[in-house]
mmCIF file of C-alpha atoms in Angstrom:
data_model
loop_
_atom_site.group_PDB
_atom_site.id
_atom_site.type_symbol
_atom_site.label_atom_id
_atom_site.label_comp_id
_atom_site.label_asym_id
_atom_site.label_seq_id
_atom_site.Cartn_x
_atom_site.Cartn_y
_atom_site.Cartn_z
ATOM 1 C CA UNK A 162 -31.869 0.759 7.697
ATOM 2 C CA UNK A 163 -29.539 3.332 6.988
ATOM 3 C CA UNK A 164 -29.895 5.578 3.453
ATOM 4 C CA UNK A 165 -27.326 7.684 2.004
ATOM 5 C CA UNK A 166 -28.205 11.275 1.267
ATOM 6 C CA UNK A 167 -27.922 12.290 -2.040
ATOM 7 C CA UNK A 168 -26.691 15.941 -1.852
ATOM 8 C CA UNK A 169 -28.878 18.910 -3.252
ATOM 9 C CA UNK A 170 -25.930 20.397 -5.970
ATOM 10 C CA UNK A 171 -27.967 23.356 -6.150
ATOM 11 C CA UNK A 172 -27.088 24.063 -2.056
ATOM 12 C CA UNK A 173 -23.407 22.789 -2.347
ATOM 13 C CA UNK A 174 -20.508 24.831 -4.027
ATOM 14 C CA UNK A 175 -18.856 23.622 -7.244
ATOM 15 C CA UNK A 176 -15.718 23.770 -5.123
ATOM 16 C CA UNK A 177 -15.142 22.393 -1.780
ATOM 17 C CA UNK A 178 -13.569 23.428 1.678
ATOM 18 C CA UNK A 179 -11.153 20.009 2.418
ATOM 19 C CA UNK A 180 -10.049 19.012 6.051
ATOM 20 C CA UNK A 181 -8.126 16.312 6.713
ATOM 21 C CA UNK A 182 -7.926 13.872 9.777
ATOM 22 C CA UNK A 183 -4.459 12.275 10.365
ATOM 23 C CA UNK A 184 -1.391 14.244 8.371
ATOM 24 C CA UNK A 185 0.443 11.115 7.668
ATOM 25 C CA UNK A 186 1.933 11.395 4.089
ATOM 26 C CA UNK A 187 -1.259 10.687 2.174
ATOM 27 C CA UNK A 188 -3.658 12.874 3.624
ATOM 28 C CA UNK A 189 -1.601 16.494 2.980
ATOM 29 C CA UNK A 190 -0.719 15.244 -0.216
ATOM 30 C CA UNK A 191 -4.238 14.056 -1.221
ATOM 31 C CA UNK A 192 -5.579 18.149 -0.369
ATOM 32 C CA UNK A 193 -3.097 19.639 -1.719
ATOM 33 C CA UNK A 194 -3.571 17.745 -5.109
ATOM 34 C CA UNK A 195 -7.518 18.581 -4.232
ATOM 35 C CA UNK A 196 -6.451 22.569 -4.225
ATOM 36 C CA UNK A 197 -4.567 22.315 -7.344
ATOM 37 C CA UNK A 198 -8.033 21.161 -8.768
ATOM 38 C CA UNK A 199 -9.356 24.253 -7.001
ATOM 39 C CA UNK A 200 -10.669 23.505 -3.887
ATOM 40 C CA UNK A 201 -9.844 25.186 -0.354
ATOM 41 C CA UNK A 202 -7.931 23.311 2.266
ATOM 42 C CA UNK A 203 -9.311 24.925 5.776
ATOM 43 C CA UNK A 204 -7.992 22.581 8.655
ATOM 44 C CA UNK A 205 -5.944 19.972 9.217
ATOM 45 C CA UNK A 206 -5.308 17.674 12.463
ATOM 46 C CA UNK A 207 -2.143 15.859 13.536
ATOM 47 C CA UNK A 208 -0.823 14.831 16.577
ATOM 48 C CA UNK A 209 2.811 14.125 16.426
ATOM 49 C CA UNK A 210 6.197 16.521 15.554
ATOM 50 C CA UNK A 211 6.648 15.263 11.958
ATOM 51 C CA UNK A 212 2.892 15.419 10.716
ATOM 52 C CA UNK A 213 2.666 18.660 12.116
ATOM 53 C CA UNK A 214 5.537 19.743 10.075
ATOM 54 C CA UNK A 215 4.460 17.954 6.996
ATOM 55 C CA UNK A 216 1.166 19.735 7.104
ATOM 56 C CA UNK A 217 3.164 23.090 7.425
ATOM 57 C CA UNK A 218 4.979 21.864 4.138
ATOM 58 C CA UNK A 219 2.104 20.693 2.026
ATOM 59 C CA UNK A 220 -0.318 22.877 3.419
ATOM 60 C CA UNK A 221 1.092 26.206 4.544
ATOM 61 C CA UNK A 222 -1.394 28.759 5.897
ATOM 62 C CA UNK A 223 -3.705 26.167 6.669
ATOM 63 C CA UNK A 224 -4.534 25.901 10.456
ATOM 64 C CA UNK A 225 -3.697 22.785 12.529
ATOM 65 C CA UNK A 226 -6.940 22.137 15.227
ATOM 66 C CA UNK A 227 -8.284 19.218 16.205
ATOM 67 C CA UNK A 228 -10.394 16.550 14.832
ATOM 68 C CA UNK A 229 -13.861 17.570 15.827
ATOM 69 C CA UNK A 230 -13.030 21.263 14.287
ATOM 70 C CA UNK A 231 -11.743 20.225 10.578
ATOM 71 C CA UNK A 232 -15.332 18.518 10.286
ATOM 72 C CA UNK A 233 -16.827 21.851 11.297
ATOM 73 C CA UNK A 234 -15.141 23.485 8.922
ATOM 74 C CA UNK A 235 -14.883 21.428 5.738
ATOM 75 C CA UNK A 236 -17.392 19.975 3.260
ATOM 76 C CA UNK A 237 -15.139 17.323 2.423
ATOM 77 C CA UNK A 238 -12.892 15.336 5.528
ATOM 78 C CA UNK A 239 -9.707 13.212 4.387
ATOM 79 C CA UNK A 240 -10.004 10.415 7.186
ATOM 80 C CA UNK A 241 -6.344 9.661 6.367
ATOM 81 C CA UNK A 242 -5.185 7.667 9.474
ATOM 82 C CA UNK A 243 -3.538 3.610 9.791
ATOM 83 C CA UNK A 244 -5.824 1.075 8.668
ATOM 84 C CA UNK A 245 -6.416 0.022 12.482
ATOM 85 C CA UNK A 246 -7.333 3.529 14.318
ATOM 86 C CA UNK A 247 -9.997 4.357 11.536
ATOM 87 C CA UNK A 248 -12.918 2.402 12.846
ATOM 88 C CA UNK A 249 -12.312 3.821 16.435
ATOM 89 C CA UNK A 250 -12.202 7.136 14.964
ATOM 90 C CA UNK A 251 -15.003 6.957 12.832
ATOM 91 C CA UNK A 252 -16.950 5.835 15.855
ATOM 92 C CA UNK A 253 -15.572 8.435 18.130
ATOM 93 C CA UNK A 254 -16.285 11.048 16.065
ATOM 94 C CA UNK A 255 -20.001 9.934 15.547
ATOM 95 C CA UNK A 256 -20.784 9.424 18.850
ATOM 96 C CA UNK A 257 -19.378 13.159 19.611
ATOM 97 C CA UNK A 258 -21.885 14.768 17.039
ATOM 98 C CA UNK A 259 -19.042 16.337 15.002
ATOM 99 C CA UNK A 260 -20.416 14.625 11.631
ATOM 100 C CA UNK A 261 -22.533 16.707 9.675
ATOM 101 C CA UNK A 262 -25.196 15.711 7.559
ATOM 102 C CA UNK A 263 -24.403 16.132 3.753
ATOM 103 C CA UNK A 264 -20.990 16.441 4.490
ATOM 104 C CA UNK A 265 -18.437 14.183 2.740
ATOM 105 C CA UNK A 266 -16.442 11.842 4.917
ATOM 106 C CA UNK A 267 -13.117 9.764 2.525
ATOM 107 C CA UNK A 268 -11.005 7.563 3.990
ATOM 108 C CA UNK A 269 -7.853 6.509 2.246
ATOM 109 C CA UNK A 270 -7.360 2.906 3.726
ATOM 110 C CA UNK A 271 -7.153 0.229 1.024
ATOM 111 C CA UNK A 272 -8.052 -2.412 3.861
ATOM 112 C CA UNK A 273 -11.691 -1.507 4.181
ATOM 113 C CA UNK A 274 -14.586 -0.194 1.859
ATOM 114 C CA UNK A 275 -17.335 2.215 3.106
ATOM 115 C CA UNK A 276 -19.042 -0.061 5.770
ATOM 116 C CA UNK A 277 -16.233 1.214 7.934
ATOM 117 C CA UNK A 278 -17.869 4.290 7.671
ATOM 118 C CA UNK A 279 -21.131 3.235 8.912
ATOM 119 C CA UNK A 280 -21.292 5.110 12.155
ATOM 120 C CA UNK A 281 -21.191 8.616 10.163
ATOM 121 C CA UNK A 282 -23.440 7.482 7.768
ATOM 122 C CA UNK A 283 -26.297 7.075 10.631
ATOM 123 C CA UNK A 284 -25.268 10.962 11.184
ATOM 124 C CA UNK A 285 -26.009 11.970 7.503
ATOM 125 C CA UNK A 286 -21.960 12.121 6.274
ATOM 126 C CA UNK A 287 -21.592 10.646 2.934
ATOM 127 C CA UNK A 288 -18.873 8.001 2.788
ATOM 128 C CA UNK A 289 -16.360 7.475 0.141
ATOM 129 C CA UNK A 290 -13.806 5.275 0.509
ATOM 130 C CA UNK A 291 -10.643 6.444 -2.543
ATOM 131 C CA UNK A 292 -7.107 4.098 -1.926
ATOM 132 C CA UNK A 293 -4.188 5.614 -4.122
ATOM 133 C CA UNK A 294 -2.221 2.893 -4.937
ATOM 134 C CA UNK A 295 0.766 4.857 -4.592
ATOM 135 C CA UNK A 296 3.578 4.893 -2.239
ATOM 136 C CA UNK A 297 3.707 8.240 -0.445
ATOM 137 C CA UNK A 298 7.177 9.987 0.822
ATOM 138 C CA UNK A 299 5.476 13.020 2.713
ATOM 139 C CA UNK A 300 7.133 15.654 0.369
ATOM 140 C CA UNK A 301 5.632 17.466 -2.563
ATOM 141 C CA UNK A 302 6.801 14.951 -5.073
ATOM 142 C CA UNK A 303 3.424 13.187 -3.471
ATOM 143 C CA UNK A 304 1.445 15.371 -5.672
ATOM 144 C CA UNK A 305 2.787 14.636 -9.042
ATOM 145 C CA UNK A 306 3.343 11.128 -8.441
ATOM 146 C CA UNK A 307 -1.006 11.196 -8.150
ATOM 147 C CA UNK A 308 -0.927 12.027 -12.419
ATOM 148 C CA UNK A 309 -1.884 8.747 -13.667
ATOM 149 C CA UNK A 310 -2.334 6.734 -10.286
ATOM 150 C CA UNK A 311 -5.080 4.375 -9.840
ATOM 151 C CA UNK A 312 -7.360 4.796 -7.028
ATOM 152 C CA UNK A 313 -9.234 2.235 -5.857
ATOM 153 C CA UNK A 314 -12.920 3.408 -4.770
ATOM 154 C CA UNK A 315 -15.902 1.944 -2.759
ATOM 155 C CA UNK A 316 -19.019 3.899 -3.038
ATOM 156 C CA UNK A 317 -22.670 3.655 -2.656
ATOM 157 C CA UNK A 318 -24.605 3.791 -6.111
ATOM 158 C CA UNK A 319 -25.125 6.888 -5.748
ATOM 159 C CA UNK A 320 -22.095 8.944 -5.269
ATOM 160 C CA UNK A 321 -19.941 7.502 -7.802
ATOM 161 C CA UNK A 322 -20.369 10.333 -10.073
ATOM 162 C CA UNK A 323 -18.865 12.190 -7.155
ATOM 163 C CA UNK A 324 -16.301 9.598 -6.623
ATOM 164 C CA UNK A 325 -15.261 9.409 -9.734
ATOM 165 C CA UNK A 326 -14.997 13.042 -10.171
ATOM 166 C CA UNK A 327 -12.979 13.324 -7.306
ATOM 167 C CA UNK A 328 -10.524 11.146 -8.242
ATOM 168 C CA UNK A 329 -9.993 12.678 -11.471
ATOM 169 C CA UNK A 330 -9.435 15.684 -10.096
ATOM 170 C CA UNK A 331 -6.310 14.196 -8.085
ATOM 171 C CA UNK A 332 -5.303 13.184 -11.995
ATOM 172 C CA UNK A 333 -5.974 9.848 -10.593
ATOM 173 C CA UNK A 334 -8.058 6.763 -12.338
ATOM 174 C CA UNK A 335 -10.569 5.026 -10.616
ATOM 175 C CA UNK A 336 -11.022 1.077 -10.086
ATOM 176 C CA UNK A 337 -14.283 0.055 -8.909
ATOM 177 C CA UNK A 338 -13.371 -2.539 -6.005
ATOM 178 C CA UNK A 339 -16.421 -4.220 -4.170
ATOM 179 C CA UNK A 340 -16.928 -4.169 -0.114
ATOM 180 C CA UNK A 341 -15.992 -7.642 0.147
ATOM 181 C CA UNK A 342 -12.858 -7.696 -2.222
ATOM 182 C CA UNK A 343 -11.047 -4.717 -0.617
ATOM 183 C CA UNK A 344 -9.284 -7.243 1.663
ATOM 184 C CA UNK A 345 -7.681 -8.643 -1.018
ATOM 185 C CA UNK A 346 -7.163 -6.105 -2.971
ATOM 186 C CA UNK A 347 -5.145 -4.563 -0.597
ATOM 187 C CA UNK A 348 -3.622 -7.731 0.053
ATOM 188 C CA UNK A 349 -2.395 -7.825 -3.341
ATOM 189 C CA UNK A 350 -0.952 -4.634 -3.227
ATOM 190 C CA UNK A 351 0.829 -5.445 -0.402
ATOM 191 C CA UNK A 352 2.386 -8.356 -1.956
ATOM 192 C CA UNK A 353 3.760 -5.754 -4.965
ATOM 193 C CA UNK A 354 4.563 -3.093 -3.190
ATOM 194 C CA UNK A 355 5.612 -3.696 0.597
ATOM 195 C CA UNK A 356 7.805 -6.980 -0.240
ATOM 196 C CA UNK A 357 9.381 -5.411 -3.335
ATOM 197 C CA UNK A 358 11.167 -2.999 -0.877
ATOM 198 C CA UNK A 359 12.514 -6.320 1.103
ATOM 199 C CA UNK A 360 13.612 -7.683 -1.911
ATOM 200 C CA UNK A 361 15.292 -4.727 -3.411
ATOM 201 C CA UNK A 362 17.420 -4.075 0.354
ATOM 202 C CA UNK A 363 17.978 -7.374 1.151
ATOM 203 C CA UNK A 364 19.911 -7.774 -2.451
ATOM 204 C CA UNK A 365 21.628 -4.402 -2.205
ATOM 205 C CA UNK A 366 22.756 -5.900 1.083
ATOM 206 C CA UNK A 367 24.032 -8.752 -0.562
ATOM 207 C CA UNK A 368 25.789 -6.769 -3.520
ATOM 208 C CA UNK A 369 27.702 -4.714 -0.957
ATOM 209 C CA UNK A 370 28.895 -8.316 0.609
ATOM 210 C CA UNK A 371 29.836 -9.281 -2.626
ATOM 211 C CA UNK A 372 32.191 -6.322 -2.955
ATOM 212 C CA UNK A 373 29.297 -4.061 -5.218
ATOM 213 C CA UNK A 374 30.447 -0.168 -4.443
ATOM 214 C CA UNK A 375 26.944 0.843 -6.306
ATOM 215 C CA UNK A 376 24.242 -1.399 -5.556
ATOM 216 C CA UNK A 377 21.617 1.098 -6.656
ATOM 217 C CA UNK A 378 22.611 1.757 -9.684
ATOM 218 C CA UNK A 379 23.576 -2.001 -10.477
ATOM 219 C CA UNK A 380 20.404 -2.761 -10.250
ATOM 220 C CA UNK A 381 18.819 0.134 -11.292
ATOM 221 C CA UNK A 382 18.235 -0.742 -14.869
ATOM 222 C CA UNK A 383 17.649 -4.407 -14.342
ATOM 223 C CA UNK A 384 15.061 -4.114 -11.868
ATOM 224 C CA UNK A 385 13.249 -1.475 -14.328
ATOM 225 C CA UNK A 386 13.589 -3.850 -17.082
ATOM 226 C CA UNK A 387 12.589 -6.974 -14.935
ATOM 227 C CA UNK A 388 9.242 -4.707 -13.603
ATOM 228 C CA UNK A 389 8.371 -3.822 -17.384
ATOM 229 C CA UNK A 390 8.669 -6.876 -18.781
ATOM 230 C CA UNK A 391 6.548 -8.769 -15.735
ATOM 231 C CA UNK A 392 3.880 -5.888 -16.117
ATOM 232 C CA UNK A 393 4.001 -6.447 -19.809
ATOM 233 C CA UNK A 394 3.898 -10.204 -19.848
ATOM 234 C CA UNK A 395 3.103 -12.060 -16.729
ATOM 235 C CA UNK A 396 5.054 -14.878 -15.822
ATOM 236 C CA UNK A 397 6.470 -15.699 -19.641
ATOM 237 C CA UNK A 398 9.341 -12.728 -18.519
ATOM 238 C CA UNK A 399 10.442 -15.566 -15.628
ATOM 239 C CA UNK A 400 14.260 -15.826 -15.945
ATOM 240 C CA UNK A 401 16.830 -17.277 -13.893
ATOM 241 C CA UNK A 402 18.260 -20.406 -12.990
ATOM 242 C CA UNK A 403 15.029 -21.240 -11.109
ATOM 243 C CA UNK A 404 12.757 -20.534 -14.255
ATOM 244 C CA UNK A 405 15.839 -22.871 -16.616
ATOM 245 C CA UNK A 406 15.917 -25.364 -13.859
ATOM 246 C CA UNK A 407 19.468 -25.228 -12.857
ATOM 247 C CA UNK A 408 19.527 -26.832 -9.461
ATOM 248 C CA UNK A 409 23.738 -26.989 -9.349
ATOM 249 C CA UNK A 410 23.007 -22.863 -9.254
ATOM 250 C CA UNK A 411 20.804 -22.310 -6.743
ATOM 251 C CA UNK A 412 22.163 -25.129 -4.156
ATOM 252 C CA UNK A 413 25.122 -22.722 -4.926
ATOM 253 C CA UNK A 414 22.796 -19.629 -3.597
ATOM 254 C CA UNK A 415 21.950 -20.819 -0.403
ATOM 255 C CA UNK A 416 25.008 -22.590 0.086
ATOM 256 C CA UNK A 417 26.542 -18.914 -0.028
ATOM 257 C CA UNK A 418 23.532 -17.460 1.592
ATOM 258 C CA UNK A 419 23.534 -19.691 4.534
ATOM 259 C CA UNK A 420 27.321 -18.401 4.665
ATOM 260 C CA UNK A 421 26.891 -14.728 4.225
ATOM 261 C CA UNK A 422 23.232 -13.975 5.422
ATOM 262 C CA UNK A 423 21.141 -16.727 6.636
ATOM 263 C CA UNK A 424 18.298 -14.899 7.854
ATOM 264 C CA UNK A 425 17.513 -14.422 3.763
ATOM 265 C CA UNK A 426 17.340 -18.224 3.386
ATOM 266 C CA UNK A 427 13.965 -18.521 4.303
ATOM 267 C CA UNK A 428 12.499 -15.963 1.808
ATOM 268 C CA UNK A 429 14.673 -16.861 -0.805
ATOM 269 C CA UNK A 430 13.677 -20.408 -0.998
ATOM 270 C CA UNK A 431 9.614 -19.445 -0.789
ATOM 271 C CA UNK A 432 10.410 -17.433 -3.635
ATOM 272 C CA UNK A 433 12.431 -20.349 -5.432
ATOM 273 C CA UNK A 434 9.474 -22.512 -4.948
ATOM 274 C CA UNK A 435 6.453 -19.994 -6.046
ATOM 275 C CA UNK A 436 8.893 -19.520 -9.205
ATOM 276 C CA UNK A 437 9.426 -22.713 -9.731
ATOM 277 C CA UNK A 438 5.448 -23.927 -9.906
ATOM 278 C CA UNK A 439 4.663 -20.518 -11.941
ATOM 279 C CA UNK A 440 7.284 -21.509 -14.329
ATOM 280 C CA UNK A 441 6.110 -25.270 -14.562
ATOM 281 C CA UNK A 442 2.655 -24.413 -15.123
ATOM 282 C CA UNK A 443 3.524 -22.220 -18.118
ATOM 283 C CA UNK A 444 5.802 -24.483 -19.846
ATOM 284 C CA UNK A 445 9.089 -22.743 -19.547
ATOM 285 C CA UNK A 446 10.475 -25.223 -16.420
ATOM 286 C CA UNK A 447 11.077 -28.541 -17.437
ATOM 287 C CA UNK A 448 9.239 -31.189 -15.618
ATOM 288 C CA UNK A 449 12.469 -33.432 -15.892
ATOM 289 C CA UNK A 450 14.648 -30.320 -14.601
ATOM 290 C CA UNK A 451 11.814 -29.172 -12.121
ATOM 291 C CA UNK A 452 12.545 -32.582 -9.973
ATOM 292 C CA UNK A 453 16.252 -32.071 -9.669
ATOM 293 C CA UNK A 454 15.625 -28.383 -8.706
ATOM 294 C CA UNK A 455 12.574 -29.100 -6.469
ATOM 295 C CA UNK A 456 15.098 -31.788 -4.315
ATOM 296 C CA UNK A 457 17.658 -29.335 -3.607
ATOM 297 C CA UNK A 458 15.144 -26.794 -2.668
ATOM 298 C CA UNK A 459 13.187 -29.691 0.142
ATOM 299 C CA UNK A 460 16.731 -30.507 1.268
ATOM 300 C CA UNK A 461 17.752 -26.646 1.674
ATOM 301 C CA UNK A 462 14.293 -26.142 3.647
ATOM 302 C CA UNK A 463 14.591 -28.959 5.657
ATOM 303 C CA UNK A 464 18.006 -27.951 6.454
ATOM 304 C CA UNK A 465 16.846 -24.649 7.530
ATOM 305 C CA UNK A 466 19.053 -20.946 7.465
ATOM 306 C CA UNK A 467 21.225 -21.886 9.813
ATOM 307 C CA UNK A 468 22.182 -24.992 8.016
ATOM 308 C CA UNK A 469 20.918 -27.228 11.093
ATOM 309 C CA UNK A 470 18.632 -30.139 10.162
ATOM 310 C CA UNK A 471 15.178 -30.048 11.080
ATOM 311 C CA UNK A 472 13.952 -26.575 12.873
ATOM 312 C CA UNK A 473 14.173 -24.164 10.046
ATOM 313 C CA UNK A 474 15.583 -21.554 12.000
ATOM 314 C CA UNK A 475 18.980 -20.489 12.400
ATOM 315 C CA UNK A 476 18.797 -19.787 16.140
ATOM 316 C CA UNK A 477 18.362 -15.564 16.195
ATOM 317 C CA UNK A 478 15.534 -13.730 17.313
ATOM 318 C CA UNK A 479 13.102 -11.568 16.004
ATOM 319 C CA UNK A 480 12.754 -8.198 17.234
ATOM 320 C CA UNK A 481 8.990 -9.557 19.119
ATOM 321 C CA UNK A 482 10.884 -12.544 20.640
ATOM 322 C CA UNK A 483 10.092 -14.772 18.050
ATOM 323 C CA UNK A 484 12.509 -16.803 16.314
ATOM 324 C CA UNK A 485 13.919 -16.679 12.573
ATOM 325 C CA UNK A 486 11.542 -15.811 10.160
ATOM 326 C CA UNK A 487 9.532 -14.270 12.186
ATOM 327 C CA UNK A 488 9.316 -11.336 13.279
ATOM 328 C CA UNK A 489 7.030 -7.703 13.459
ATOM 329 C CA UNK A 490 4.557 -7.217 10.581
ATOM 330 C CA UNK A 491 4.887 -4.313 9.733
#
């Protein structure tokens, strides 16, 4: 069975040499927010036109070489590629000898914990697995959005002092997530993060429709009030005609929806039903008003976005060849 070495602190410098693997917009952000804490970004890898640029932004004067060379030059190694290339790297870099023993391997990717990380640990790396839960932009604005982020970490016993203190010097916070829950923790985020953006276009879409010369700053304000007072109070800030139970009102919606854009039918009426059960299990839906509104939203499903009975689609195509609702995942 594998062990993880503890490093000797005595042999290893209070500050660290950083390279990072994959200059997406995490990983240049993350070392740069890692230098401002006074450590030394030495090499950085990235293969395309734009994350060669963005390292030449974030990290000026630091040299772009390839994998293999940033882990023979840093202490510490940002693995900061998509969730589905890391185990393939991990393992490619392993089986190539360019892990060191001692050295620190982090990957970013809220997906998976340290096992990931497995095939350097049987080299001697020490794995660390730190998620911002952050959205990234690639710019500089990166590194002051980290003040006050939460990171969530994976680590062996013992390195998460060194965890922890890494994270802190980011300005981040750490969350202790478990091997086994980082599925759904990153699930969750997902949920909060990733479909808020659908939400928020698909409506400015609809405002613009609607005649709306300033979508953005129409909602603006109620979105920010609407994200404080969920954050603040769970589902007892539900509003809306769903929440009241006004049925008349949203048979209205996706009558107009089905009209105007009936490829949002589908998500609108998920959302209309997960409302409606959160709001009936806390009391604030009426269960004589949750019938009415629970009919109109089985007859608007089963009449699907196109307004055709039966197939729930409205006939287009996603962009993999599915139909309706389908669609690419990412």
């Amino acid at each position: 069975m594998s062990t993880v070495h503890q490093p000797d602190l005595k042999d290893r410098p209070a500050r660290l040499t950083v390279g990072v693997v994959g200059a997406g917009r995490v990983g240049p952000a993350l070392a740069a927010s890692l230098q401002l804490a006074g450590h030394r970004p030495v090499a950085v890898s990235g293969v395309s036109d734009a994350s060669r640029r963005r390292a030449e932004t974030m990290l000026p004067d630091v040299p772009l070489v390839p994998p293999a060379e940033v882990l023979q030059r840093a202490d510490l190694v940002l693995l900061t590629v998509p969730d589905d290339a890391l185990p393939g790297l991990v393992a490619g870099l392993a089986e190539t000898g360019a892990v060191r023993p001692g050295q620190l391997l982090v990957h970013t990717s809220g997906r998976y914990g340290t096992k990931v990380l497995d095939p350097a640990l049987r080299a001697g790396a020490l794995p660390l697995a730190l998620h911002p839960a952050m959205t990234f932009t690639g710019t500089p604005v990166d590194v002051q959005r980290l003040a006050g982020c939460s990171f969530g970490v994976t680590a062996p016993e013992e390195l998460r002092l060194a965890a922890e203190a890494l994270v802190i010097e980011m300005g981040g916070e750490p969350e202790w997530i478990s091997e086994q829950n980082r599925p759904l923790y990153h699930a969750a985020l997902a949920l909060g993060a990733n479909h808020l953006v659908t939400l928020v276009a698909q409506s400015m879409e609809l405002l613009r429709t609607a005649g709306v010369t300033a979508p953005d700053r129409m909602l603006g304000p109620l979105l920010g009030a609407a994200l404080d007072n969920a954050l603040r109070s769970g589902d007892a800030a539900l509003t809306g005609p769903v929440a009241r139970g006004d049925a008349g009102t949203v048979a209205a919606h996706v009558t107009e929806l089905r009209r105007h854009a009936p490829q949002t039918v589908v998500g609108y009426l998920a959302m209309a039903r997960a409302t409606a059960d959160r709001a009936l299990a806390h009391g604030l839906l009426k269960p004589e008003l949750a019938e009415d509104l629970l009919g109109v939203l089985a007859d608007a499903g089963h009449a699907g976005p196109g307004g055709r009975e039966g197939d729930g689609t409205d006939g287009t195509h996603g962009t993999d060849g599915t139909t309706g609702t389908e669609g690419n995942d990412r």
